[in-house]
CSV table of C-alpha atoms in Angstrom, one decimal:
chain,number,residue,atom,x,y,z
A,1,MET,CA,81.4,80.0,92.7
A,2,ALA,CA,80.2,83.5,92.1
A,3,ALA,CA,81.1,85.2,88.9
A,4,ILE,CA,83.9,87.7,89.1
A,5,THR,CA,83.8,90.7,86.8
A,6,MET,CA,87.1,91.7,85.2
A,7,ARG,CA,87.7,95.1,83.7
A,8,LEU,CA,90.5,96.1,81.4
A,9,PRO,CA,92.2,99.4,82.0
A,10,VAL,CA,91.0,102.1,79.5
A,11,ALA,CA,91.9,105.7,79.2
A,12,ARG,CA,89.9,107.8,81.5
A,13,LYS,CA,87.8,110.5,79.8
A,14,ALA,CA,88.5,113.9,81.2
A,15,VAL,CA,85.8,115.4,83.4
A,16,GLY,CA,84.3,118.2,81.3
A,17,PRO,CA,84.6,121.8,82.4
A,18,SER,CA,80.9,122.0,82.6
A,19,ALA,CA,80.9,119.8,85.7
A,20,SER,CA,82.8,122.3,87.8
A,21,SER,CA,81.3,125.6,86.7
A,22,ARG,CA,83.0,127.7,89.3
A,23,GLY,CA,84.1,131.1,88.1
A,24,GLY,CA,87.7,131.7,87.2
A,25,GLU,CA,90.1,129.6,85.3
A,26,LYS,CA,92.6,127.6,87.4
A,27,HIS,CA,96.2,128.0,86.5
A,28,LEU,CA,97.6,124.5,86.4
A,29,VAL,CA,101.3,123.9,86.6
A,30,ALA,CA,103.8,121.1,86.6
A,31,PRO,CA,107.2,120.9,88.3
A,32,GLY,CA,109.6,123.1,86.4
A,33,ASP,CA,107.0,125.5,85.0
A,34,THR,CA,107.7,129.1,85.6
A,35,ILE,CA,104.9,130.8,87.4
A,36,THR,CA,106.1,134.3,87.2
A,37,THR,CA,109.2,136.3,86.7
A,38,ASP,CA,108.0,139.1,88.8
A,39,THR,CA,110.2,139.4,91.9
A,40,GLY,CA,107.5,141.2,93.9
A,41,TYR,CA,105.8,138.0,95.0
A,42,MET,CA,106.6,136.0,98.1
A,43,ARG,CA,106.9,132.3,97.6
A,44,GLY,CA,104.7,129.8,99.4
A,45,HIS,CA,104.4,126.1,99.5
A,46,GLY,CA,105.1,124.2,96.3
A,47,THR,CA,107.4,126.8,94.7
A,48,TYR,CA,111.1,127.5,94.7
A,49,VAL,CA,113.2,130.4,93.4
A,50,ASP,CA,115.8,129.8,90.8
A,51,GLU,CA,117.6,132.7,89.2
A,52,GLU,CA,114.9,135.3,90.0
A,53,LYS,CA,112.2,133.1,88.5
A,54,LEU,CA,109.5,131.5,90.6
A,55,ILE,CA,109.2,127.9,89.6
A,56,ALA,CA,106.6,125.3,90.6
A,57,SER,CA,107.8,122.2,92.4
A,58,VAL,CA,104.6,120.2,92.5
A,59,ALA,CA,101.9,119.6,90.0
A,60,GLY,CA,98.7,121.5,90.9
A,61,ALA,CA,96.8,124.7,90.8
A,62,VAL,CA,98.4,128.1,91.5
A,63,GLU,CA,96.8,130.0,94.4
A,64,ARG,CA,97.5,133.6,94.9
A,65,VAL,CA,96.7,135.6,98.0
A,66,ASN,CA,97.8,139.2,97.6
A,67,LYS,CA,101.5,138.8,97.4
A,68,LEU,CA,101.8,135.2,98.3
A,69,VAL,CA,102.0,132.6,95.6
A,70,CYS,CA,101.7,128.9,96.3
A,71,VAL,CA,100.9,125.7,94.4
A,72,LYS,CA,98.4,123.3,95.9
A,73,ALA,CA,98.9,119.7,95.0
A,74,LEU,CA,96.1,117.3,94.8
A,75,LYS,CA,97.6,114.5,96.9
A,76,THR,CA,99.8,115.5,99.8
A,77,ARG,CA,100.7,114.2,103.2
A,78,TYR,CA,98.8,115.7,106.1
A,79,ASN,CA,100.4,118.8,107.5
A,80,GLY,CA,99.2,119.4,111.1
A,81,GLU,CA,97.5,122.5,112.1
A,82,VAL,CA,96.6,123.3,115.7
A,83,GLY,CA,93.0,122.4,116.5
A,84,ASP,CA,92.5,119.8,113.8
A,85,ILE,CA,90.8,116.6,114.5
A,86,VAL,CA,92.7,113.5,113.4
A,87,VAL,CA,92.1,109.8,113.5
A,88,GLY,CA,95.3,107.8,113.9
A,89,ARG,CA,96.6,104.3,114.5
A,90,ILE,CA,99.1,103.6,117.3
A,91,THR,CA,102.4,102.3,116.0
A,92,GLU,CA,104.6,102.3,119.1
A,93,VAL,CA,104.3,102.5,122.8
A,94,GLN,CA,107.3,104.4,124.2
A,95,GLN,CA,108.5,105.7,127.5
A,96,LYS,CA,105.9,108.3,128.3
A,97,ARG,CA,104.2,108.6,125.0
A,98,TRP,CA,102.5,106.8,122.1
A,99,LYS,CA,103.5,107.2,118.5
A,100,VAL,CA,100.5,107.6,116.2
A,101,GLU,CA,100.5,107.2,112.5
A,102,THR,CA,98.4,109.9,110.9
A,103,ASN,CA,99.2,109.9,107.2
A,104,SER,CA,101.8,112.7,107.7
A,105,ARG,CA,105.5,112.9,107.0
A,106,LEU,CA,106.5,111.9,110.5
A,107,ASP,CA,104.6,110.0,113.1
A,108,SER,CA,102.6,112.0,115.6
A,109,VAL,CA,103.1,111.9,119.3
A,110,LEU,CA,100.5,111.4,122.0
A,111,LEU,CA,102.0,112.2,125.4
A,112,LEU,CA,100.7,110.3,128.4
A,113,SER,CA,100.0,113.6,130.1
A,114,SER,CA,97.7,114.6,127.3
A,115,MET,CA,95.6,111.5,127.6
A,116,ASN,CA,92.4,111.3,129.7
A,117,LEU,CA,92.5,108.7,132.4
A,118,PRO,CA,89.5,106.4,132.7
A,119,GLY,CA,86.9,108.0,134.9
A,120,GLY,CA,88.0,111.4,133.8
A,121,GLU,CA,90.0,112.1,136.9
A,122,LEU,CA,92.8,114.6,136.9
A,123,ARG,CA,96.0,113.7,138.8
A,124,ARG,CA,99.7,113.6,138.1
A,125,ARG,CA,100.8,110.6,136.1
A,126,SER,CA,102.8,108.3,138.2
A,127,ALA,CA,105.1,105.5,137.4
A,128,GLU,CA,102.3,103.0,137.7
A,129,ASP,CA,100.5,104.9,134.9
A,130,GLU,CA,103.5,104.5,132.8
A,131,LEU,CA,103.6,100.8,133.3
A,132,ALA,CA,99.9,100.5,132.6
A,133,MET,CA,100.1,102.5,129.3
A,134,ARG,CA,99.8,99.3,127.3
A,135,ASP,CA,96.5,98.6,129.0
A,136,TYR,CA,95.0,101.8,127.7
A,137,LEU,CA,96.3,101.8,124.1
A,138,GLN,CA,98.1,99.0,122.3
A,139,GLU,CA,99.8,98.9,118.9
A,140,GLY,CA,97.2,98.8,116.2
A,141,ASP,CA,94.4,100.7,118.1
A,142,LEU,CA,92.6,103.5,116.4
A,143,ILE,CA,92.1,106.8,118.2
A,144,SER,CA,90.5,110.1,117.6
A,145,ALA,CA,92.4,113.1,118.9
A,146,GLU,CA,93.0,116.8,118.5
A,147,VAL,CA,96.2,118.5,117.5
A,148,GLN,CA,97.7,120.3,120.4
A,149,SER,CA,100.9,121.7,118.8
A,150,VAL,CA,103.3,121.2,115.9
A,151,PHE,CA,107.0,120.7,116.4
A,152,SER,CA,109.5,122.6,114.3
A,153,ASP,CA,110.3,119.6,112.0
A,154,GLY,CA,106.6,119.0,111.2
A,155,ALA,CA,105.8,116.3,113.8
A,156,VAL,CA,102.5,116.8,115.4
A,157,SER,CA,101.6,116.5,119.1
A,158,LEU,CA,98.1,115.2,119.9
A,159,HIS,CA,95.8,115.3,122.9
A,160,THR,CA,92.6,113.6,123.9
A,161,ARG,CA,91.6,115.9,126.6
A,162,SER,CA,87.9,115.7,126.0
A,163,LEU,CA,85.4,113.0,126.5
A,164,LYS,CA,84.6,112.9,122.8
A,165,TYR,CA,88.1,111.8,121.8
A,166,GLY,CA,89.6,108.4,122.7
A,167,LYS,CA,89.8,104.9,121.4
A,168,LEU,CA,87.5,104.0,118.6
A,169,GLY,CA,85.5,100.8,118.7
A,170,GLN,CA,83.7,99.0,115.9
A,171,GLY,CA,83.5,100.7,112.6
A,172,VAL,CA,85.1,101.1,109.2
A,173,LEU,CA,88.1,103.2,108.3
A,174,VAL,CA,88.4,104.9,104.9
A,175,GLN,CA,91.8,106.4,104.0
A,176,VAL,CA,91.7,109.3,101.6
A,177,SER,CA,93.9,112.2,100.7
A,178,PRO,CA,93.9,114.9,103.3
A,179,SER,CA,93.2,117.6,100.7
A,180,LEU,CA,89.7,116.2,100.1
A,181,VAL,CA,88.4,116.8,103.6
A,182,LYS,CA,86.8,120.1,103.9
A,183,ARG,CA,87.5,122.3,106.9
A,184,GLN,CA,84.5,122.8,109.0
A,185,LYS,CA,83.4,123.8,112.5
A,186,THR,CA,82.8,120.3,113.6
A,187,HIS,CA,84.1,117.0,112.3
A,188,PHE,CA,81.9,114.6,114.3
A,189,HIS,CA,78.7,114.1,112.4
A,190,ASP,CA,75.6,112.0,113.2
A,191,LEU,CA,74.0,111.2,109.9
A,192,PRO,CA,70.3,110.8,109.8
A,193,CYS,CA,70.6,107.6,107.9
A,194,GLY,CA,71.7,105.8,111.0
A,195,ALA,CA,75.4,106.0,111.3
A,196,SER,CA,78.0,108.4,112.6
A,197,VAL,CA,81.1,109.6,110.9
A,198,ILE,CA,84.3,111.3,112.0
A,199,LEU,CA,86.0,113.2,109.3
A,200,GLY,CA,89.7,113.4,110.3
A,201,ASN,CA,91.6,116.2,108.8
A,202,ASN,CA,94.4,113.9,108.0
A,203,GLY,CA,92.3,112.0,105.5
A,204,PHE,CA,91.3,109.1,107.8
A,205,ILE,CA,87.5,108.8,107.9
A,206,TRP,CA,85.8,106.6,110.5
A,207,ILE,CA,82.3,105.4,110.1
A,208,TYR,CA,80.7,103.7,113.1
A,209,PRO,CA,77.2,102.9,114.4
A,210,THR,CA,75.6,105.7,116.4
A,211,PRO,CA,75.9,104.9,120.1
A,212,GLU,CA,72.6,105.0,121.9
A,213,GLN,CA,73.6,106.6,125.1
A,214,LYS,CA,75.1,110.0,124.6
A,215,ASP,CA,76.9,110.5,127.9
A,216,GLU,CA,79.9,108.2,128.2
A,217,GLU,CA,81.7,108.5,131.5
A,218,ALA,CA,84.4,106.1,130.4
A,219,GLY,CA,86.0,108.8,128.3
A,220,GLY,CA,86.4,106.6,125.3
A,221,PHE,CA,88.4,103.7,126.7
A,222,THR,CA,86.0,100.9,126.9
A,223,THR,CA,85.1,99.7,123.4
A,224,ASN,CA,81.6,98.6,122.7
A,225,LEU,CA,81.9,95.1,121.5
A,226,GLU,CA,78.2,94.2,121.2
A,227,PRO,CA,77.3,92.7,117.9
A,228,VAL,CA,76.1,95.3,115.4
A,229,PRO,CA,72.7,94.6,113.7
A,230,LEU,CA,72.7,93.8,110.0
A,231,SER,CA,70.7,96.9,109.0
A,232,GLU,CA,73.3,99.2,110.6
A,233,ARG,CA,76.1,97.2,108.9
A,234,GLU,CA,74.4,97.8,105.5
A,235,VAL,CA,74.2,101.5,106.2
A,236,ILE,CA,77.8,101.6,107.1
A,237,SER,CA,78.9,99.6,104.0
A,238,ARG,CA,76.9,101.8,101.8
A,239,LEU,CA,78.4,104.9,103.3
A,240,ARG,CA,81.9,103.6,102.8
A,241,ASN,CA,81.2,102.9,99.1
A,242,CYS,CA,79.8,106.3,98.7
A,243,ILE,CA,82.9,107.9,100.2
A,244,VAL,CA,85.1,105.9,97.9
A,245,ALA,CA,83.0,107.0,94.9
A,246,LEU,CA,83.3,110.7,96.0
A,247,VAL,CA,87.0,110.3,96.3
A,248,THR,CA,87.5,108.8,92.9
A,249,GLN,CA,85.6,111.7,91.4
A,250,LYS,CA,87.6,114.1,93.5
A,251,LEU,CA,84.7,115.8,95.3
A,252,MET,CA,85.3,117.5,98.6
A,253,LEU,CA,84.1,115.5,101.6
A,254,PHE,CA,81.8,117.0,104.1
A,255,ASP,CA,78.7,115.9,105.8
A,256,THR,CA,76.2,117.3,103.3
A,257,SER,CA,78.1,115.8,100.3
A,258,ILE,CA,78.2,112.4,102.0
A,259,LEU,CA,74.5,112.5,102.8
A,260,TYR,CA,73.5,113.5,99.3
A,261,CYS,CA,75.7,110.8,97.9
A,262,TYR,CA,74.1,108.3,100.2
A,263,GLU,CA,70.6,109.3,99.1
A,264,ALA,CA,71.5,109.2,95.5
A,265,SER,CA,72.9,105.7,95.9
A,266,LEU,CA,69.8,104.2,97.5
A,267,PRO,CA,68.3,102.8,94.3
A,268,HIS,CA,71.5,100.8,93.6
A,269,GLN,CA,72.7,97.7,95.4
A,270,ILE,CA,75.6,98.3,97.7
A,271,LYS,CA,78.1,96.3,95.7
A,272,ASP,CA,77.2,98.1,92.5
A,273,ILE,CA,78.3,101.4,93.8
A,274,ILE,CA,81.9,100.5,93.2
A,275,LYS,CA,81.4,100.1,89.5
A,276,PRO,CA,82.7,103.1,87.6
A,277,GLU,CA,79.5,103.9,85.6
A,278,VAL,CA,77.3,103.8,88.7
A,279,MET,CA,79.9,105.9,90.6
A,280,GLU,CA,79.8,108.6,87.9
A,281,GLU,CA,76.1,108.7,87.9
A,282,ILE,CA,75.8,109.0,91.6
A,283,VAL,CA,78.4,111.6,91.9
A,284,LEU,CA,76.9,113.7,89.1
A,285,GLU,CA,73.6,113.7,90.9
A,286,THR,CA,75.4,114.7,94.1
A,287,ARG,CA,77.2,117.5,92.4
A,288,GLN,CA,73.9,118.8,91.0
A,289,ARG,CA,72.2,118.9,94.3
A,290,LEU,CA,75.2,120.6,95.9
A,291,LEU,CA,75.2,123.3,93.2
A,292,ASP,CA,71.4,123.7,93.7
A,293,LEU,CA,72.1,124.2,97.4
A,294,GLU,CA,74.7,126.9,96.8
A,295,GLY,CA,72.9,128.7,94.0
B,1,PRO,CA,107.7,111.1,102.7
B,2,ARG,CA,107.1,109.1,105.8
B,3,GLN,CA,108.6,108.2,109.1
B,4,MET,CA,111.9,106.3,108.9
B,5,ARG,CA,111.4,102.6,109.1
B,6,GLY,CA,114.3,100.4,109.9
B,7,SER,CA,117.2,102.0,111.8
B,8,ARG,CA,116.5,105.5,113.2
B,9,SER,CA,120.2,106.2,113.2
B,10,LYS,CA,120.3,106.4,109.4
B,11,ALA,CA,117.8,109.3,109.4
B,12,LEU,CA,119.4,112.5,108.1
B,13,PRO,CA,118.7,115.4,110.4
B,14,ASP,CA,118.1,117.9,107.8
B,15,ARG,CA,117.0,116.0,104.7
B,16,ALA,CA,114.9,113.2,103.5
B,17,LEU,CA,116.5,109.8,102.7
B,18,VAL,CA,115.5,108.5,99.2
B,19,ASN,CA,115.3,104.7,99.2
B,20,CYS,CA,115.0,103.0,95.8
B,21,GLN,CA,114.4,99.4,95.0
B,22,TYR,CA,114.4,97.9,91.5
B,23,SER,CA,113.2,94.5,90.5
B,24,MET,CA,112.4,92.7,87.3
B,25,ALA,CA,109.4,90.5,86.8
B,26,THR,CA,110.3,87.0,85.7
B,27,PHE,CA,108.5,87.3,82.5
B,28,SER,CA,110.1,90.6,81.4
B,29,THR,CA,112.9,89.6,79.1
B,30,GLY,CA,113.2,87.1,76.3
B,31,GLU,CA,113.9,84.0,78.4
B,32,ARG,CA,112.2,83.6,81.7
B,33,ARG,CA,114.7,84.6,84.4
B,34,ARG,CA,114.5,83.5,88.0
B,35,ARG,CA,113.8,85.9,90.9
B,36,PRO,CA,116.8,88.2,90.7
B,37,HIS,CA,116.5,90.2,93.8
B,38,GLY,CA,120.1,90.0,94.8
B,39,ASP,CA,121.1,90.7,91.3
B,40,ARG,CA,124.0,93.0,90.9
B,41,GLN,CA,122.4,94.8,88.0
B,42,ALA,CA,119.3,95.5,90.2
B,43,GLY,CA,121.5,96.9,92.9
B,44,GLU,CA,123.4,99.1,90.5
B,45,LEU,CA,120.2,100.5,88.8
B,46,ALA,CA,118.7,101.1,92.2
B,47,LEU,CA,121.7,103.1,93.2
B,48,HIS,CA,121.5,105.2,90.0
B,49,LEU,CA,117.9,105.9,90.6
B,50,LYS,CA,118.6,107.0,94.1
B,51,GLN,CA,121.3,109.4,92.9
B,52,THR,CA,119.1,110.8,90.2
B,53,PHE,CA,116.2,111.4,92.5
B,54,GLU,CA,118.2,112.8,95.3
B,55,ALA,CA,119.3,115.5,92.8
B,56,ALA,CA,115.7,116.1,91.6
B,57,ILE,CA,113.6,116.0,94.8
B,58,LEU,CA,113.8,118.9,97.2
B,59,THR,CA,114.8,116.8,100.1
B,60,ARG,CA,115.6,119.7,102.4
B,61,LEU,CA,111.9,120.2,103.1
B,62,TYR,CA,111.5,116.9,104.9
B,63,PRO,CA,114.0,116.4,107.7
B,64,ARG,CA,114.3,112.9,109.2
B,65,SER,CA,111.8,111.3,106.9
B,66,GLN,CA,112.2,108.8,104.1
B,67,ILE,CA,110.9,108.6,100.6
B,68,ASP,CA,110.5,105.1,99.1
B,69,ILE,CA,110.5,104.5,95.4
B,70,TYR,CA,109.8,100.9,94.3
B,71,VAL,CA,110.1,100.1,90.6
B,72,GLN,CA,109.2,96.9,88.9
B,73,ILE,CA,109.9,96.1,85.3
B,74,LEU,CA,107.1,94.3,83.5
B,75,GLN,CA,108.6,94.2,80.1
B,76,ALA,CA,112.2,94.9,79.2
B,77,ASP,CA,113.1,95.8,75.7
B,78,GLY,CA,116.0,98.1,76.1
B,79,GLY,CA,116.2,101.3,78.1
B,80,ASN,CA,115.3,99.8,81.5
B,81,TYR,CA,116.8,102.6,83.5
B,82,CYS,CA,115.2,105.3,81.3
B,83,ALA,CA,111.7,103.8,81.7
B,84,CYS,CA,112.2,103.5,85.5
B,85,VAL,CA,113.3,107.1,85.8
B,86,ASN,CA,110.3,108.4,83.7
B,87,ALA,CA,107.8,106.3,85.6
B,88,ALA,CA,109.3,107.3,89.0
B,89,THR,CA,109.1,110.9,88.0
B,90,LEU,CA,105.4,110.6,87.4
B,91,ALA,CA,104.9,108.7,90.6
B,92,VAL,CA,106.7,111.3,92.7
B,93,MET,CA,104.7,114.1,91.0
B,94,ASP,CA,101.5,112.3,91.6
B,95,ALA,CA,102.4,111.9,95.3
B,96,GLY,CA,102.8,115.6,95.6
B,97,ILE,CA,106.4,115.6,96.5
B,98,PRO,CA,108.1,118.8,95.4
B,99,MET,CA,110.7,118.3,92.7
B,100,ARG,CA,112.9,120.8,90.8
B,101,ASP,CA,111.6,119.6,87.4
B,102,TYR,CA,110.5,116.6,85.5
B,103,VAL,CA,113.3,114.1,85.1
B,104,CYS,CA,113.3,112.6,81.6
B,105,ALA,CA,115.8,109.9,80.6
B,106,CYS,CA,116.8,108.5,77.3
B,107,SER,CA,119.5,106.3,76.0
B,108,ALA,CA,121.5,107.0,72.9
B,109,GLY,CA,124.1,105.1,71.0
B,110,LEU,CA,126.2,105.1,67.8
B,111,ALA,CA,125.9,102.8,64.9
B,112,GLU,CA,128.5,103.6,62.4
B,113,ASP,CA,128.6,107.3,63.0
B,114,THR,CA,124.9,107.8,63.1
B,115,PRO,CA,123.6,108.7,66.6
B,116,LEU,CA,120.6,106.6,67.6
B,117,ALA,CA,118.2,107.6,70.3
B,118,ASP,CA,116.2,105.3,72.6
B,119,LEU,CA,117.9,102.0,72.0
B,120,SER,CA,115.9,98.8,72.0
B,121,SER,CA,117.4,95.6,73.3
B,122,PRO,CA,118.7,94.2,70.1
B,123,GLU,CA,120.4,97.5,69.4
B,124,GLU,CA,121.9,97.5,72.9
B,125,ALA,CA,123.1,93.9,72.5
B,126,ALA,CA,124.9,94.9,69.3
B,127,GLY,CA,127.8,96.0,71.4
B,128,GLY,CA,128.3,99.6,70.4
B,129,PRO,CA,128.9,102.4,72.9
B,130,ARG,CA,125.8,103.3,74.9
B,131,LEU,CA,125.0,106.6,76.6
B,132,VAL,CA,122.3,107.1,79.2
B,133,LEU,CA,121.2,110.6,80.0
B,134,ALA,CA,118.8,111.8,82.6
B,135,LEU,CA,117.8,115.4,82.1
B,136,LEU,CA,115.8,118.1,83.7
B,137,PRO,CA,114.3,119.6,80.6
B,138,ALA,CA,113.3,123.1,81.7
B,139,SER,CA,116.7,124.1,83.1
B,140,GLY,CA,118.8,121.8,80.9
B,141,GLN,CA,120.6,120.4,83.9
B,142,ILE,CA,121.9,116.8,83.7
B,143,ALA,CA,120.9,114.6,86.6
B,144,LEU,CA,122.8,111.5,85.5
B,145,LEU,CA,125.1,110.6,82.6
B,146,GLN,CA,126.4,107.1,82.1
B,147,LEU,CA,128.6,105.8,79.4
B,148,SER,CA,129.5,102.2,78.7
B,149,ALA,CA,132.1,101.1,76.2
B,150,ARG,CA,134.5,103.5,74.7
B,151,LEU,CA,133.4,106.5,72.7
B,152,HIS,CA,135.5,108.9,70.8
B,153,GLN,CA,135.4,112.4,72.2
B,154,GLU,CA,134.1,114.0,69.0
B,155,ARG,CA,131.3,111.5,68.9
B,156,LEU,CA,130.3,112.4,72.4
B,157,GLU,CA,128.7,115.7,71.5
B,158,ALA,CA,126.5,114.1,68.8
B,159,ALA,CA,125.3,111.3,71.0
B,160,LEU,CA,124.6,113.7,73.8
B,161,GLU,CA,122.7,115.9,71.5
B,162,ALA,CA,120.5,113.1,70.2
B,163,ALA,CA,119.6,111.9,73.7
B,164,GLY,CA,118.9,115.5,74.8
B,165,GLN,CA,116.6,116.0,71.8
B,166,ALA,CA,114.7,112.8,72.6
B,167,CYS,CA,114.2,113.8,76.2
B,168,ARG,CA,112.6,117.0,75.3
């Protein structure tokens, strides 16, 4: 039997202010704290007005843009924005649509008409397509899609109208808070260490082995079920542990930060990265390199 | 806040539904008790928690969704409900759900004209009147007030004051 390490919970030591040496003090508030009594401000997310006072309703940092005051919480549900890439899991197959779970308040909707048919053909969806819906996507499948529009109550409508979206095959899913994924131009990255990663804006991150052929006519429906070699599996596991380390230290996730973290973790064994001390060390090194990059 | 599980018909069209479940671990009290999931006390406390949090969470922002709060008592030594409320407040805040304010709860009682705050289980079992108060400290609004056993009206003020003091 292998030995199991047990750790007792101990108070976390606060991350020192020297670690994040960005300029400007952050104004941190908790629910019930008055932000300002000045009525000239408009209230944004995370605040409410009570007797002419602007009061915070979540715990987080106050952000002020001209006249708009809002409080940004650390951990929230995903709020859809048009054009975001999301990774989601099918929960239900309904009449002409699929319900997708995307770490948001309400399940997202993927209409049959927004889905690419195999072969990439364009035609009106008929009744046979409806009956064959379950052949394309079943409950429990993972897909990558783009947000088409947002309904008034916050539900999000998705589409997979490009060949790069569709059902996801073999890989590893990491679920993080949506606020930790940085907004960038592209969310599909091919990392030089030998794996690819999709950073969903909803906090679902998908790591998968880089496909060899770049042009896929299938449009993402056929899943590649060939066995993945051990070296690639190791790369993927290491990446997953790195992402978990970055998340526990609350660092923003984008391709450069993941790459630096991967390189910093190479001297350690894959299973050691989960240990708190090793995590701190790796993330500190990553932070240093990112600061050097900026400055 | 997440999609309604269970019956869609119970979804409120303009607000979120707060769903609370309360359970006690078998090793929590003095003598080991068997799995009390259908316990009446558990149901009552869950209902109180639900009422308290419906008042505190800004549910209007989340139409048709549900918020689940699951609380489990690991060690019970008086003030079960108060500990639940305090822990659930922190959990809701950590999840980033907008609330009006912190909700702090404390119990108070009277022992021969002296108001006592935060009763422990021997003090509760002594049989005197017991007052449980859940407060929103910044605005001073009361979320829930519960009284068991009879209390003279004049004493009410003193006990209320003691509990309020302890909450702040």
